[in-house]
Amino acid sequence: MSGQWGEGTARGEDVPSALSTEGAEGSGAVPSPRSGGRAEARRAAQGKGGRGGGGGKTEAASAGGGRAAARKSAKPKKNVKKIVAWSAAGVLVLIAGAGGAIYLKLNANIKSFDGDAIATNRPPESKADADGNKPVNVLLIGSDSRGKNNSDLGGGDAGGARSDTTILLHVYADHKHAVGISIPRNALVTIPSCKLPNGKWTKDRTNAKFNEAFSTGGSDDGNPACAQNTVEKLTGIRVDHTLVVDFNGFAAMTKAVDGVEVCLPKAIYEGDINPNLKKKGDLVLPQGKQTVSGQKALDYVRLRHGIGDGSDIGRMMRQQAFLGSLASKIKKEGMNPTTLLPLADAATKSLVVDPGLDSADKLLSFGLSLKNIDMHDLKFVTTPWRYHGVDIDLVQPDTNKLWETLKADQTIDGQNATGQQPDSPADGTSTAPQQPAAPTTPAAPAADTANSAIRVAVYNGTVVNGLAGKATEQLKGAKFTASTGGQAASTKYKTTTVEYGSGQKANAEKVAALFPGASLESSSARGISVIVGQDFAAATGLAPGAPTGGAAPGATPGVPAPPQPLPTSVTNDARSADDDLCANTSYGSGG
C-alpha cells in the first residue's frame, strides 16, 4: 500500500514480486510464487494448461419402483411432519454449529498488540452529544513487512516493517459521514517516546520521518502502538482503534470480495513495478478500468513509477480511489454478516488490532456500525503538504485547521455531523436562542414540488463556518435538490450571489427568492450555484469574523466555537467514494 518502502541504498527500489494470484482458487489463500522472477512466472503461467479434472459429473441413479411402493404405503401427514420437524431442527443445529465455528476461527485469527505500549498521556476521549452519539477515530496502517511469507508478494527480504499506508479514518458521530486523512510517509513530525520489544522506552525524536514510528524497534510485526502514539501527538485526536494489515492480508481481502474495480490513465509494465529490472517487461496493468485482486491489487496500490511524477502523493491518490471503490462494493453487496464474514476471515489472518478490537464480535460490530455511511459522504483527503527536499513538511496552520475540524466533528465542507440534529418541537416552539427578526427577511416562499428538478450547488463566501450547510438545508426545505460544494474561492462576499448558466435564469430567480437581497449573475458554468455572503450570516444570527474564543451572539455557553474554514487546497482536492474511478489517480506530469 502507500509509501515506496524498499527505496534508498539500504533496500533498493521495489524488487520483483510474486506472480499474480488472479486465477488462484480458494477463499483468500495466496499461492506461493514460482521461482525466476515476475516475468518468468507470468510466462510460465501463460503456458500452463487448465487444472486437470474428472470426466464430468456422475448422474444420480433413478429411485426405481421400490421408492414408489414405499410412498404408497407411507402415512403422508404424520411422516411428512416428522421429516420437516427433524430437518428444520437439523438445519438449525448446523447453522448454530457453523456460526460458532466461524466465530471461533475468527477469534483465533485475530492478533492484538501490547496495550501497555500505548502512551498514557493521551488526548481526551470524544464526548457523546445529547443523543449519546460519539465519533470514532480509526488508524489504518498497511505494513510492508516481508516476514511470514510476505516477501512472496512484496518482493525482497529486508527485515523489519514500515508503514506503507497510514490513514486516519474519522467516523462522525452521526455514523452517516466519514473522512479518511492520508498522512504522507515522509512527513517530518515529532515521534514521542515509544516502547521497544525489549520493554524499554525511547526518547522523543523531533524532525523525524513519520514512517519511522511504525518501524521503531525493528520488529517484523512493526510497532503499531508507536504509530498510534505519533498520530495522537501530531493531531491532538484520540485514536480509538488501530488496525494493521500486511501484504498477505490485503491480497486475501481483495480476493474475498471477488476483486475491486480500479482505473489507470496509462498501461503499467513490469519495469514500472520494478525499476531495477532495467527493461519494460510484460504488461501488468492495462490502461483504463479493470478489476484487480491479489497480486495485481497490491501492484496497483503500491505503484509509484511509470505514472505521473513518480511521487508518493500520486500513489496516495490511487489508494484513496481504491479504498473508495472497495467500500462502494461492500456497501452495494450489503453490510451484513454474510458479506462481512468472508472478508473478516480473510483480513483477520493477517490483521493486528488494538486490544479494543481483539474479538470477532467487536470487529464485526464495528464493521456493521458503518453501514449507514453514504458513499458520497465518505471522503478522502491528504494533509496539507509541501516538499522539503525529498521529505515533506505539513503546511501550517492549514493542517491544524483540519485536525480542529475533526475534533469539532464537522465535515470538511463545514456541516455539523455530531449526530445531534434536533427537529423543531411538536408544539412549534424552538429550543434555539431567539434572534431579532430581520426586517429584510420575509417568510420563505411555499415549497414547490417542481423545485426538486432544480439542482443547486452551495458555497460559503464568508469565514463563518457551516453557512453553506445551513443554506443547503434551507434549499432542501423548499424541495430544491441541493448539495454543499464547500468553500468558495473568496471569503469576502458581502451579499449572497446566485449564479446561473444558460437557460437557467427563471430557476435561479426561484432560488434567489429564498435569500432576500441576493444578487443574480449569469455565468459560463452550467447549472445554478449559490454563494452565501455576510448578509446570510447576519440573517441566521451569526456574525462574520466573530472571535473564536469569545462569547459570540447566540453562542451556547461552554460549547467551543466552530473551527475556522478549511482552505480550498483541502476541500477542492477531497475525493468521495462515489467519484469517477478514472479521475485524480496520478499527481504531476511525466511518466
Coordinates of C-alpha atoms in Angstrom, one line a residue:
M1 CA 0.0 0.0 0.0
S2 CA 1.2 3.6 0.3
G3 CA 4.8 4.6 0.6
Q4 CA 7.5 3.1 -1.6
W5 CA 9.2 1.0 1.1
G6 CA 12.3 -0.6 -0.3
E7 CA 13.7 2.7 -1.6
G8 CA 17.2 4.0 -0.9
T9 CA 20.6 2.5 -0.8
A10 CA 19.8 0.1 2.1
R11 CA 16.9 -1.5 0.3
G12 CA 16.9 -0.5 -3.4
E13 CA 13.7 0.1 -5.3
D14 CA 10.8 -2.3 -5.3
V15 CA 12.2 -5.7 -6.3
P16 CA 10.3 -8.2 -8.4
S17 CA 7.3 -9.5 -6.5
A18 CA 5.3 -12.6 -6.9
L19 CA 3.1 -14.0 -9.6
S20 CA -0.4 -12.5 -9.8
T21 CA -2.9 -14.5 -7.8
E22 CA -5.7 -13.7 -10.2
G23 CA -6.6 -17.2 -11.2
A24 CA -6.0 -18.8 -7.8
E25 CA -8.7 -20.8 -6.2
G26 CA -9.8 -20.8 -2.6
S27 CA -11.2 -18.1 -0.4
G28 CA -8.3 -15.6 0.1
A29 CA -5.4 -18.1 0.0
V30 CA -2.4 -16.6 -1.7
P31 CA -0.3 -19.2 -3.6
S32 CA 3.5 -19.2 -3.4
P33 CA 5.3 -17.6 -6.4
R34 CA 7.2 -19.6 -8.9
S35 CA 10.9 -19.0 -9.0
G36 CA 12.6 -16.9 -11.6
G37 CA 11.0 -13.5 -11.1
R38 CA 7.7 -11.9 -12.1
A39 CA 8.3 -12.0 -15.9
E40 CA 9.3 -15.7 -16.0
A41 CA 6.5 -16.6 -13.6
R42 CA 3.9 -14.9 -15.7
R43 CA 5.2 -16.5 -18.9
A44 CA 5.1 -19.9 -17.2
A45 CA 1.5 -19.2 -16.1
Q46 CA 0.5 -18.3 -19.7
G47 CA 1.9 -21.6 -20.9
K48 CA 0.2 -23.7 -18.3
G49 CA -2.9 -25.6 -19.1
G50 CA -6.0 -25.7 -17.0
R51 CA -6.4 -27.8 -14.0
G52 CA -7.0 -31.4 -14.5
G53 CA -10.3 -32.8 -13.7
G54 CA -12.6 -35.8 -13.9
G55 CA -14.6 -36.7 -16.8
G56 CA -17.7 -34.7 -15.7
K57 CA -20.3 -35.1 -13.1
T58 CA -21.8 -38.5 -12.5
E59 CA -25.5 -38.8 -12.8
A60 CA -27.6 -39.9 -9.9
A61 CA -29.3 -43.3 -10.3
S62 CA -33.1 -43.2 -10.5
A63 CA -35.1 -44.2 -7.5
G64 CA -36.9 -47.1 -9.2
G65 CA -40.1 -48.8 -8.3
G66 CA -39.2 -49.5 -4.7
R67 CA -39.4 -45.9 -3.8
A68 CA -42.8 -45.5 -5.4
A69 CA -44.1 -48.5 -3.5
A70 CA -42.8 -47.0 -0.3
R71 CA -44.6 -43.8 -0.9
K72 CA -47.9 -45.6 -1.4
S73 CA -47.6 -47.5 1.9
A74 CA -46.5 -44.4 3.9
K75 CA -48.7 -42.2 6.1
P76 CA -48.1 -38.8 4.4
K77 CA -49.3 -36.3 7.0
K78 CA -47.7 -37.8 10.1
N79 CA -44.4 -38.8 8.5
V80 CA -44.1 -35.5 6.5
K81 CA -44.5 -33.5 9.6
K82 CA -41.8 -35.6 11.4
I83 CA -39.4 -35.2 8.4
V84 CA -40.0 -31.4 8.3
A85 CA -39.5 -31.0 12.0
W86 CA -36.4 -33.1 12.2
S87 CA -35.0 -31.5 9.1
A88 CA -35.6 -28.0 10.4
A89 CA -34.0 -28.9 13.8
G90 CA -31.0 -30.4 11.9
V91 CA -30.6 -27.2 9.9
L92 CA -30.7 -25.0 12.9
V93 CA -28.1 -27.2 14.7
L94 CA -25.9 -27.0 11.6
I95 CA -26.2 -23.2 11.3
A96 CA -25.6 -22.7 15.0
G97 CA -22.6 -25.0 14.9
A98 CA -21.2 -23.4 11.8
G99 CA -21.7 -19.9 13.2
G100 CA -19.9 -20.9 16.4
A101 CA -17.1 -22.4 14.4
I102 CA -16.8 -19.3 12.3
Y103 CA -16.6 -17.0 15.3
L104 CA -14.0 -19.3 17.0
K105 CA -12.0 -19.3 13.8
L106 CA -12.1 -15.5 13.6
N107 CA -11.2 -15.1 17.2
A108 CA -8.2 -17.5 16.7
N109 CA -7.1 -15.4 13.7
I110 CA -7.1 -12.0 15.4
K111 CA -3.9 -10.8 17.0
S112 CA -3.7 -7.7 19.1
F113 CA -0.7 -5.6 20.0
D114 CA 0.5 -4.7 23.6
G115 CA -1.9 -2.2 25.1
D116 CA 0.8 -1.2 27.6
A117 CA 2.8 0.3 24.7
I118 CA 0.1 2.9 24.2
A119 CA 1.1 6.3 25.7
T120 CA -0.6 7.2 29.0
N121 CA -0.5 10.9 28.2
R122 CA -3.2 10.9 25.5
P123 CA -5.8 13.3 24.1
P124 CA -9.2 13.1 25.8
E125 CA -11.9 10.7 24.6
S126 CA -14.5 12.2 22.4
K127 CA -17.6 13.3 24.3
A128 CA -21.0 12.0 23.5
D129 CA -23.6 14.5 22.4
A130 CA -27.1 14.9 23.9
D131 CA -28.3 11.9 21.9
G132 CA -25.4 9.7 23.1
N133 CA -23.6 9.7 19.8
K134 CA -19.8 9.6 19.6
P135 CA -17.4 9.9 16.8
V136 CA -14.8 7.1 16.3
N137 CA -11.2 7.6 15.1
V138 CA -9.6 4.6 13.5
L139 CA -5.9 4.4 12.4
L140 CA -5.5 2.2 9.3
I141 CA -1.9 1.0 8.6
G142 CA -0.6 -1.0 5.7
S143 CA 2.6 -2.8 6.7
D144 CA 5.3 -3.7 4.2
S145 CA 6.7 -6.4 6.4
R146 CA 8.5 -9.2 4.4
G147 CA 8.1 -11.6 7.3
K148 CA 5.7 -14.5 7.4
N149 CA 5.9 -15.1 3.6
N150 CA 5.0 -11.5 2.8
S151 CA 8.2 -11.3 0.6
D152 CA 6.4 -13.6 -1.8
L153 CA 4.0 -10.8 -2.6
G154 CA 6.1 -7.7 -1.8
G155 CA 9.4 -8.9 -3.1
G156 CA 12.7 -8.5 -1.2
D157 CA 13.7 -9.9 2.1
A158 CA 14.6 -6.9 4.2
G159 CA 13.8 -7.3 7.9
G160 CA 11.6 -5.1 10.0
A161 CA 8.4 -3.4 8.9
R162 CA 7.4 0.0 7.7
S163 CA 4.0 1.7 7.3
D164 CA 3.3 1.5 3.6
T165 CA 0.0 3.3 4.1
T166 CA -1.4 5.4 7.0
I167 CA -4.9 6.8 7.0
L168 CA -6.7 8.3 10.0
L169 CA -10.4 7.5 9.4
H170 CA -12.8 9.8 11.3
V171 CA -16.3 8.3 11.6
Y172 CA -18.6 11.2 12.6
A173 CA -21.0 10.8 15.5
D174 CA -24.0 10.5 13.2
H175 CA -22.3 7.5 11.6
K176 CA -23.5 8.8 8.3
H177 CA -20.3 10.6 7.3
A178 CA -16.7 9.7 7.4
V179 CA -13.4 11.1 6.2
G180 CA -10.0 9.4 5.7
I181 CA -6.9 11.5 6.1
S182 CA -3.8 10.3 4.3
I183 CA -0.6 11.1 6.1
P184 CA 2.5 11.1 3.8
R185 CA 5.1 8.6 4.9
N186 CA 8.0 11.2 4.6
A187 CA 6.2 13.9 6.5
L188 CA 8.5 15.4 9.2
V189 CA 6.9 15.0 12.6
T190 CA 7.8 14.5 16.3
I191 CA 7.8 10.9 17.3
P192 CA 7.1 10.6 21.1
S193 CA 8.5 8.1 23.5
C194 CA 7.7 4.6 22.4
K195 CA 8.0 1.1 23.9
L196 CA 10.6 -1.2 22.3
P197 CA 10.2 -5.0 22.1
N198 CA 12.7 -5.3 25.0
G199 CA 10.4 -3.3 27.2
K200 CA 12.5 -0.1 27.2
W201 CA 11.1 3.3 26.1
T202 CA 12.7 5.5 23.5
K203 CA 13.3 9.3 23.8
D204 CA 11.2 11.8 21.8
R205 CA 12.5 12.4 18.3
T206 CA 11.9 15.7 16.5
N207 CA 12.0 16.3 12.8
A208 CA 11.7 12.6 12.1
K209 CA 10.0 10.9 9.1
F210 CA 6.5 9.8 10.0
N211 CA 7.1 6.2 8.8
E212 CA 9.9 5.8 11.3
A213 CA 7.3 5.4 14.1
F214 CA 5.9 2.1 12.9
S215 CA 9.4 0.7 12.3
T216 CA 10.6 1.6 15.8
G217 CA 12.2 -1.4 17.4
G218 CA 13.0 -3.2 14.1
S219 CA 10.4 -6.0 14.5
D220 CA 8.8 -7.8 11.6
D221 CA 5.5 -7.1 13.2
G222 CA 6.1 -3.3 13.3
N223 CA 5.2 -1.1 16.2
P224 CA 1.5 -0.1 15.8
A225 CA 1.4 1.4 19.3
C226 CA 4.2 3.8 18.4
A227 CA 2.5 4.8 15.2
Q228 CA -0.7 5.4 17.2
N229 CA 1.2 7.5 19.8
T230 CA 2.7 9.6 17.0
V231 CA -0.7 10.3 15.3
E232 CA -2.2 11.3 18.7
K233 CA 0.8 13.6 19.3
L234 CA 0.5 15.1 15.8
T235 CA -3.2 15.6 15.7
G236 CA -4.3 16.0 19.3
I237 CA -7.0 13.5 18.5
R238 CA -7.6 10.3 20.5
V239 CA -7.3 7.2 18.3
D240 CA -10.0 4.8 19.3
H241 CA -8.8 1.8 17.3
T242 CA -5.8 0.8 15.2
L243 CA -5.8 -1.9 12.5
V244 CA -2.6 -3.1 10.7
V245 CA -2.8 -5.3 7.6
D246 CA 0.2 -6.8 5.8
F247 CA 0.6 -7.9 2.1
N248 CA -0.9 -11.3 2.6
G249 CA -3.9 -9.9 4.4
F250 CA -4.5 -7.2 1.8
A251 CA -4.3 -9.7 -1.1
A252 CA -6.7 -12.1 0.6
M253 CA -9.2 -9.3 1.4
T254 CA -9.3 -8.3 -2.3
K255 CA -9.9 -11.9 -3.3
A256 CA -12.6 -12.3 -0.6
V257 CA -14.7 -9.6 -2.3
D258 CA -14.0 -11.1 -5.8
G259 CA -11.8 -8.2 -6.8
V260 CA -12.0 -4.4 -6.8
E261 CA -12.6 -2.1 -9.8
V262 CA -9.8 0.4 -10.4
C263 CA -8.7 2.7 -13.3
L264 CA -5.4 3.8 -14.6
P265 CA -4.6 6.6 -17.1
K266 CA -1.9 4.5 -18.8
A267 CA -0.7 1.0 -19.0
I268 CA 1.8 -0.3 -16.4
Y269 CA 4.6 -2.8 -17.2
E270 CA 7.0 -4.9 -15.1
G271 CA 9.7 -2.3 -15.4
D272 CA 7.4 0.3 -13.7
I273 CA 6.7 -2.1 -10.8
N274 CA 10.4 -2.9 -10.5
P275 CA 12.7 -0.2 -11.9
N276 CA 15.7 -2.5 -11.1
L277 CA 14.5 -4.7 -14.0
K278 CA 16.1 -2.2 -16.4
K279 CA 13.6 -3.1 -19.1
K280 CA 10.0 -2.6 -20.0
G281 CA 8.9 -6.1 -19.3
D282 CA 5.5 -7.6 -19.7
L283 CA 2.2 -5.8 -19.3
V284 CA 1.0 -5.9 -15.6
L285 CA -2.0 -3.5 -15.5
P286 CA -3.7 -2.2 -18.7
Q287 CA -4.9 1.3 -19.2
G288 CA -8.5 2.1 -18.2
K289 CA -11.0 0.4 -15.9
Q290 CA -10.3 -3.2 -14.7
T291 CA -11.0 -5.4 -11.7
V292 CA -7.9 -6.4 -9.7
S293 CA -7.3 -8.8 -6.8
G294 CA -4.4 -10.5 -5.0
Q295 CA -1.0 -9.5 -6.5
K296 CA -2.5 -7.1 -9.1
A297 CA -4.4 -5.2 -6.4
L298 CA -1.2 -4.9 -4.4
D299 CA 0.7 -3.7 -7.5
Y300 CA -2.0 -1.0 -8.1
V301 CA -1.9 0.4 -4.6
R302 CA 1.9 0.3 -4.3
L303 CA 2.7 1.6 -7.8
R304 CA 4.8 4.7 -7.9
H305 CA 6.9 4.7 -11.1
G306 CA 5.7 5.0 -14.7
I307 CA 2.8 7.3 -13.8
G308 CA 2.6 11.0 -13.0
D309 CA 5.7 12.3 -11.5
G310 CA 6.5 9.1 -9.7
S311 CA 5.7 10.5 -6.3
D312 CA 4.1 9.1 -3.1
I313 CA 1.4 11.8 -3.5
G314 CA 0.1 10.2 -6.7
R315 CA 0.2 6.8 -5.0
M316 CA -1.9 8.1 -2.1
M317 CA -4.4 9.4 -4.6
R318 CA -4.7 5.9 -6.1
Q319 CA -5.0 4.3 -2.7
Q320 CA -7.9 6.7 -1.8
A321 CA -9.6 5.7 -5.1
F322 CA -9.0 2.0 -4.3
L323 CA -10.5 2.3 -0.8
G324 CA -13.5 4.2 -2.1
S325 CA -14.1 1.5 -4.7
L326 CA -13.7 -1.3 -2.1
A327 CA -16.1 0.5 0.3
S328 CA -18.6 1.0 -2.5
K329 CA -18.6 -2.7 -3.5
I330 CA -19.1 -3.8 0.1
K331 CA -21.9 -1.3 0.6
K332 CA -23.6 -2.5 -2.6
E333 CA -23.4 -6.1 -1.6
G334 CA -24.8 -5.3 1.8
M335 CA -23.2 -4.6 5.2
N336 CA -24.3 -7.8 6.8
P337 CA -22.6 -10.8 8.3
T338 CA -22.9 -12.8 5.1
T339 CA -20.9 -10.1 3.3
L340 CA -18.6 -9.3 6.2
L341 CA -17.7 -12.7 7.5
P342 CA -15.7 -13.9 4.4
L343 CA -14.0 -10.5 4.4
A344 CA -13.3 -10.7 8.1
D345 CA -11.9 -14.3 7.8
A346 CA -9.5 -13.2 5.0
A347 CA -8.5 -10.0 6.8
T348 CA -8.0 -11.4 10.3
K349 CA -5.5 -14.0 9.1
S350 CA -3.0 -11.2 8.7
L351 CA -4.5 -8.5 10.8
V352 CA -3.1 -6.9 14.0
V353 CA -5.5 -4.7 16.0
D354 CA -5.6 -2.8 19.2
P355 CA -6.9 -4.5 22.4
G356 CA -10.3 -2.9 21.9
L357 CA -10.9 -4.9 18.7
D358 CA -9.4 -8.2 19.8
S359 CA -12.5 -10.4 19.2
A360 CA -14.7 -11.3 16.3
D361 CA -17.9 -9.8 17.8
K362 CA -16.1 -6.5 18.4
L363 CA -14.6 -6.4 14.9
L364 CA -17.9 -7.3 13.2
S365 CA -19.9 -4.9 15.4
F366 CA -17.6 -2.1 14.4
G367 CA -17.9 -3.1 10.7
L368 CA -21.7 -3.1 10.9
S369 CA -21.7 0.3 12.6
L370 CA -20.6 1.8 9.3
K371 CA -23.5 0.5 7.3
N372 CA -25.3 3.8 7.2
I373 CA -22.5 5.9 5.6
D374 CA -23.5 7.0 2.2
M375 CA -20.6 6.7 -0.3
H376 CA -20.8 10.3 -1.3
D377 CA -20.3 11.2 2.3
L378 CA -17.2 9.0 2.6
K379 CA -14.4 11.5 1.8
F380 CA -10.7 11.1 1.4
V381 CA -8.2 14.0 1.7
T382 CA -4.4 14.3 2.3
T383 CA -2.9 16.5 5.0
P384 CA -1.8 19.9 3.5
W385 CA 1.8 19.4 2.5
R386 CA 4.8 20.8 0.6
Y387 CA 8.1 19.3 -0.4
H388 CA 11.1 19.8 1.9
G389 CA 13.8 18.3 -0.3
V390 CA 13.0 14.6 -0.6
D391 CA 10.9 14.9 2.5
I392 CA 7.5 16.6 3.2
D393 CA 6.5 19.4 5.5
L394 CA 2.9 19.6 6.8
V395 CA 1.7 23.1 6.0
Q396 CA 0.5 25.2 8.9
P397 CA -1.9 26.5 10.0
D398 CA -3.9 24.5 7.4
T399 CA -3.0 21.1 8.8
N400 CA -4.1 22.2 12.3
K401 CA -7.3 23.5 10.9
L402 CA -8.0 20.1 9.6
W403 CA -7.4 18.4 13.0
E404 CA -9.6 21.1 14.7
T405 CA -12.4 20.4 12.2
L406 CA -12.3 16.7 13.1
K407 CA -12.3 17.5 16.8
A408 CA -15.4 19.6 16.3
D409 CA -17.0 16.7 14.4
Q410 CA -17.6 18.9 11.4
T411 CA -17.4 17.7 7.9
I412 CA -14.7 19.2 5.6
D413 CA -17.4 21.3 4.0
G414 CA -18.5 22.7 7.4
Q415 CA -21.6 20.7 8.1
N416 CA -22.4 19.6 11.7
A417 CA -22.2 15.8 11.9
T418 CA -22.3 15.4 15.7
G419 CA -25.4 13.2 15.4
Q420 CA -27.4 15.8 17.4
Q421 CA -29.7 17.2 14.7
P422 CA -32.8 18.2 16.7
D423 CA -36.1 18.9 14.8
S424 CA -38.4 21.6 15.8
P425 CA -40.6 20.6 18.8
A426 CA -44.1 19.3 18.0
D427 CA -45.7 22.4 19.5
G428 CA -43.8 24.6 17.1
T429 CA -41.6 26.2 19.6
S430 CA -37.8 26.3 19.2
T431 CA -35.1 25.5 21.7
A432 CA -32.6 27.7 19.9
P433 CA -31.8 31.2 21.2
Q434 CA -34.3 33.6 19.6
Q435 CA -32.7 36.1 17.3
P436 CA -34.2 39.5 16.5
A437 CA -36.3 39.4 13.4
A438 CA -34.5 40.8 10.4
P439 CA -36.8 43.2 8.7
T440 CA -35.5 42.3 5.3
T441 CA -36.1 38.6 5.7
P442 CA -39.6 37.7 4.8
A443 CA -41.1 34.2 5.2
A444 CA -39.7 31.7 2.8
P445 CA -41.9 31.0 -0.2
A446 CA -44.0 27.9 -0.1
A447 CA -42.2 24.8 -1.3
D448 CA -42.9 24.0 -5.0
T449 CA -42.9 20.3 -5.8
A450 CA -41.4 21.2 -9.2
N451 CA -38.3 22.5 -7.3
S452 CA -37.0 19.0 -7.0
A453 CA -35.9 19.2 -10.6
I454 CA -33.7 22.2 -9.9
R455 CA -30.2 21.3 -8.8
V456 CA -28.2 23.8 -6.8
A457 CA -24.6 23.7 -5.5
V458 CA -24.0 25.9 -2.4
Y459 CA -20.7 27.5 -1.5
N460 CA -19.6 29.5 1.6
G461 CA -18.4 33.0 0.6
T462 CA -17.5 34.0 4.2
V463 CA -15.3 33.0 7.1
V464 CA -18.3 31.8 9.1
N465 CA -18.1 28.1 9.4
G466 CA -21.1 26.0 8.4
L467 CA -23.0 28.6 6.4
A468 CA -23.0 26.5 3.2
G469 CA -24.6 23.6 5.1
K470 CA -27.3 25.9 6.6
A471 CA -28.1 27.3 3.2
T472 CA -28.2 23.7 1.7
E473 CA -30.8 22.7 4.4
Q474 CA -32.9 25.8 3.7
L475 CA -32.9 24.9 0.0
K476 CA -33.8 21.3 0.7
G477 CA -36.7 22.5 2.9
A478 CA -38.1 24.3 -0.2
K479 CA -37.7 21.0 -2.1
F480 CA -34.7 22.0 -4.2
T481 CA -32.1 19.3 -5.0
A482 CA -29.2 21.0 -3.2
S483 CA -25.7 19.9 -2.3
T484 CA -22.9 21.6 -0.3
G485 CA -19.9 22.4 -2.5
G486 CA -17.7 23.7 0.2
Q487 CA -15.7 26.9 0.5
A488 CA -15.9 29.5 -2.3
A489 CA -12.8 30.9 -4.0
S490 CA -13.3 34.1 -2.0
T491 CA -14.5 34.6 1.6
K492 CA -15.3 38.3 1.1
Y493 CA -18.9 38.0 -0.3
K494 CA -21.0 40.7 1.4
T495 CA -24.1 39.7 -0.4
T496 CA -25.4 36.3 -1.3
T497 CA -25.0 35.6 -5.0
V498 CA -26.9 33.2 -7.2
E499 CA -25.0 32.3 -10.4
Y500 CA -26.8 30.6 -13.3
G501 CA -25.9 29.1 -16.6
S502 CA -27.6 29.4 -20.0
G503 CA -31.4 28.9 -19.8
Q504 CA -31.4 28.8 -16.0
K505 CA -32.5 32.4 -15.2
A506 CA -36.1 31.5 -14.2
N507 CA -34.9 28.7 -12.0
A508 CA -32.3 31.0 -10.5
E509 CA -34.9 33.6 -9.6
K510 CA -36.9 30.9 -7.7
V511 CA -33.7 30.0 -5.8
A512 CA -32.9 33.7 -5.1
A513 CA -36.3 34.1 -3.5
L514 CA -35.1 32.1 -0.5
F515 CA -32.3 34.6 0.1
P516 CA -33.7 38.2 0.3
G517 CA -31.4 40.7 -1.2
A518 CA -29.4 38.1 -3.2
S519 CA -27.9 39.2 -6.5
L520 CA -28.3 37.3 -9.7
E521 CA -25.4 36.8 -12.0
S522 CA -25.1 34.9 -15.3
S523 CA -22.2 32.5 -15.6
S524 CA -20.5 30.5 -18.2
A525 CA -20.7 27.4 -15.9
R526 CA -23.7 25.1 -16.2
G527 CA -26.4 24.9 -13.6
I528 CA -27.1 27.1 -10.6
S529 CA -24.7 27.9 -7.7
V530 CA -25.4 29.8 -4.5
I531 CA -22.6 31.6 -2.8
V532 CA -23.8 32.7 0.6
G533 CA -22.5 36.0 1.9
Q534 CA -22.3 38.0 5.1
D535 CA -26.0 39.1 4.7
F536 CA -27.0 35.4 5.1
A537 CA -24.7 35.1 8.1
A538 CA -26.4 38.1 9.7
A539 CA -29.9 36.7 8.9
T540 CA -29.0 33.4 10.6
G541 CA -27.7 35.2 13.7
L542 CA -24.0 34.6 13.0
A543 CA -21.5 37.5 12.8
P544 CA -18.7 37.1 10.2
G545 CA -15.3 37.2 11.8
A546 CA -16.6 36.6 15.3
P547 CA -13.7 35.8 17.7
T548 CA -13.3 32.1 18.2
G549 CA -12.7 32.2 21.9
G550 CA -15.2 34.8 22.9
A551 CA -18.9 34.6 23.5
A552 CA -20.4 35.4 20.1
P553 CA -24.0 36.5 20.0
G554 CA -26.2 33.4 20.1
A555 CA -23.3 31.2 21.3
T556 CA -24.1 28.4 23.7
P557 CA -22.1 28.8 27.0
G558 CA -19.5 26.0 27.4
V559 CA -19.6 25.0 23.7
P560 CA -16.4 25.6 21.8
A561 CA -16.6 27.9 18.8
P562 CA -16.6 26.2 15.4
P563 CA -13.2 25.8 13.8
Q564 CA -12.0 28.1 11.0
P565 CA -13.0 27.1 7.5
L566 CA -10.6 24.8 5.7
P567 CA -8.5 26.1 2.8
T568 CA -9.7 25.3 -0.7
S569 CA -6.5 23.3 -1.1
V570 CA -8.2 20.7 1.1
T571 CA -11.8 21.0 0.2
N572 CA -11.2 21.1 -3.6
D573 CA -8.9 18.0 -3.5
A574 CA -11.3 15.9 -1.4
R575 CA -12.4 12.7 -3.0
S576 CA -15.7 11.0 -2.5
A577 CA -16.0 7.2 -2.5
D578 CA -18.5 7.5 -5.4
D579 CA -16.3 9.7 -7.6
D580 CA -15.3 8.7 -11.1
L581 CA -12.7 5.9 -10.7
C582 CA -10.7 7.3 -13.5
A583 CA -10.4 10.8 -12.1
N584 CA -7.5 12.0 -10.0
T585 CA -5.4 8.8 -9.9
S586 CA -2.0 10.5 -10.6
Y587 CA -0.1 13.5 -9.5
G588 CA 2.3 15.7 -11.5
S589 CA 3.4 15.3 -15.1
G590 CA 5.6 12.8 -16.7
G591 CA 5.6 9.0 -16.8

